mmCIF file of C-alpha atoms in Angstrom:
data_model
loop_
_atom_site.group_PDB
_atom_site.id
_atom_site.type_symbol
_atom_site.label_atom_id
_atom_site.label_comp_id
_atom_site.label_asym_id
_atom_site.label_seq_id
_atom_site.Cartn_x
_atom_site.Cartn_y
_atom_site.Cartn_z
ATOM 1 C CA MET L 9 27.634 49.363 15.886
ATOM 2 C CA LYS L 10 26.117 46.650 13.944
ATOM 3 C CA GLN L 11 25.762 43.290 15.613
ATOM 4 C CA SER L 12 26.435 40.398 13.492
ATOM 5 C CA LEU L 13 23.680 37.587 13.317
ATOM 6 C CA LYS L 14 24.750 34.332 15.174
ATOM 7 C CA ARG L 15 24.731 31.573 13.171
ATOM 8 C CA LYS L 16 24.288 27.556 14.376
ATOM 9 C CA GLN L 17 24.595 24.287 12.489
ATOM 10 C CA VAL L 18 21.076 22.593 12.163
ATOM 11 C CA THR L 19 20.893 19.093 11.000
ATOM 12 C CA PHE L 20 17.777 18.056 9.159
ATOM 13 C CA THR L 21 16.878 14.434 8.568
ATOM 14 C CA LEU L 22 14.042 12.643 6.758
ATOM 15 C CA LYS L 23 13.365 8.827 6.283
ATOM 16 C CA HIS L 24 11.620 8.240 2.903
ATOM 17 C CA ASP L 25 11.866 5.583 0.428
ATOM 18 C CA PRO L 26 15.621 4.575 -0.948
ATOM 19 C CA GLY L 27 17.090 6.041 -3.747
ATOM 20 C CA LYS L 28 15.050 9.432 -4.042
ATOM 21 C CA GLU L 29 16.548 12.884 -5.008
ATOM 22 C CA VAL L 30 15.794 14.924 -1.549
ATOM 23 C CA PHE L 31 16.287 18.667 -1.165
ATOM 24 C CA ILE L 32 15.237 21.016 1.614
ATOM 25 C CA ALA L 33 13.889 24.696 0.884
ATOM 26 C CA GLY L 34 12.987 27.441 3.171
ATOM 27 C CA SER L 35 13.180 31.039 4.025
ATOM 28 C CA PHE L 36 16.791 30.409 4.570
ATOM 29 C CA ASN L 37 17.520 29.593 1.116
ATOM 30 C CA ASN L 38 14.877 31.587 -0.800
ATOM 31 C CA TRP L 39 12.815 28.381 -1.166
ATOM 32 C CA ASP L 40 15.254 27.046 -3.911
ATOM 33 C CA GLN L 41 13.913 23.409 -4.095
ATOM 34 C CA LYS L 42 17.468 22.475 -5.975
ATOM 35 C CA HIS L 43 20.081 24.370 -3.376
ATOM 36 C CA ASN L 44 20.411 22.015 -0.540
ATOM 37 C CA LYS L 45 20.373 18.334 -1.227
ATOM 38 C CA LEU L 46 20.328 15.736 1.351
ATOM 39 C CA VAL L 47 22.609 12.586 1.339
ATOM 40 C CA GLU L 48 21.217 9.378 1.730
ATOM 41 C CA THR L 49 23.176 7.554 4.434
ATOM 42 C CA ASN L 50 23.940 3.817 3.586
ATOM 43 C CA GLN L 51 21.152 3.671 1.051
ATOM 44 C CA ALA L 52 18.608 3.150 3.915
ATOM 45 C CA GLY L 53 16.182 5.662 3.136
ATOM 46 C CA ILE L 54 17.509 7.972 5.730
ATOM 47 C CA TYR L 55 18.610 11.401 4.158
ATOM 48 C CA SER L 56 20.150 14.351 5.937
ATOM 49 C CA ILE L 57 21.930 17.667 5.588
ATOM 50 C CA THR L 58 23.557 19.984 8.055
ATOM 51 C CA ILE L 59 23.313 23.758 7.471
ATOM 52 C CA MET L 60 24.420 26.909 8.905
ATOM 53 C CA LEU L 61 21.472 29.051 9.862
ATOM 54 C CA THR L 62 21.200 32.338 11.508
ATOM 55 C CA THR L 63 19.280 32.849 15.010
ATOM 56 C CA GLY L 64 15.633 33.371 14.417
ATOM 57 C CA ARG L 65 12.658 31.395 13.105
ATOM 58 C CA HIS L 66 12.929 29.803 9.553
ATOM 59 C CA GLU L 67 10.022 27.885 7.561
ATOM 60 C CA TYR L 68 10.914 24.902 5.428
ATOM 61 C CA LYS L 69 9.856 22.258 3.622
ATOM 62 C CA PHE L 70 11.406 18.741 2.227
ATOM 63 C CA VAL L 71 11.258 18.325 -1.622
ATOM 64 C CA VAL L 72 11.432 14.632 -2.614
ATOM 65 C CA ASP L 73 11.623 14.095 -6.370
ATOM 66 C CA ASP L 74 9.752 17.682 -6.798
ATOM 67 C CA VAL L 75 6.977 16.816 -4.321
ATOM 68 C CA TRP L 76 6.997 19.137 -1.305
ATOM 69 C CA TYR L 77 6.374 17.249 2.362
ATOM 70 C CA LEU L 78 6.185 18.806 5.920
ATOM 71 C CA ASP L 79 8.728 17.291 8.451
ATOM 72 C CA PRO L 80 7.035 14.414 9.776
ATOM 73 C CA LYS L 81 9.362 14.612 12.803
ATOM 74 C CA ASN L 82 8.676 18.178 13.629
ATOM 75 C CA PRO L 83 5.375 19.047 14.807
ATOM 76 C CA GLU L 84 5.649 22.783 14.669
ATOM 77 C CA SER L 85 4.073 24.330 11.392
ATOM 78 C CA VAL L 86 2.469 27.508 10.426
ATOM 79 C CA ALA L 87 0.296 28.430 7.691
ATOM 80 C CA SER L 88 2.113 29.475 4.433
ATOM 81 C CA ASP L 89 1.155 32.977 2.232
ATOM 82 C CA ILE L 90 -0.383 30.307 -0.397
ATOM 83 C CA GLY L 91 -2.646 28.208 1.773
ATOM 84 C CA SER L 92 -0.594 25.449 2.723
ATOM 85 C CA LEU L 93 1.810 24.412 5.758
ATOM 86 C CA ASN L 94 5.633 24.967 6.452
ATOM 87 C CA SER L 95 7.515 23.136 9.212
ATOM 88 C CA VAL L 96 9.296 25.506 11.579
ATOM 89 C CA VAL L 97 12.649 25.533 13.113
ATOM 90 C CA VAL L 98 13.599 28.052 15.574
ATOM 91 C CA VAL L 99 17.613 28.697 16.020
#
């Protein structure tokens, strides 16, 4: 019998300059930099999104106006296949 993967809501938040276009790209969305857009709250430069993720380890980065950033609030990171670092979340 095949066991289904458990899923959990995970909220990602980034503080950046107001009025930016902010996305999150990662192993959970095939690194699509335009798929998961963060919403700016109160035009104060606080962006957030809640995503359903399967249990396990996921790598990700924020994409702000087409520039890729590590999550500054997450100290967990890992080297990527292309020589940069990715933030890591474990669900």
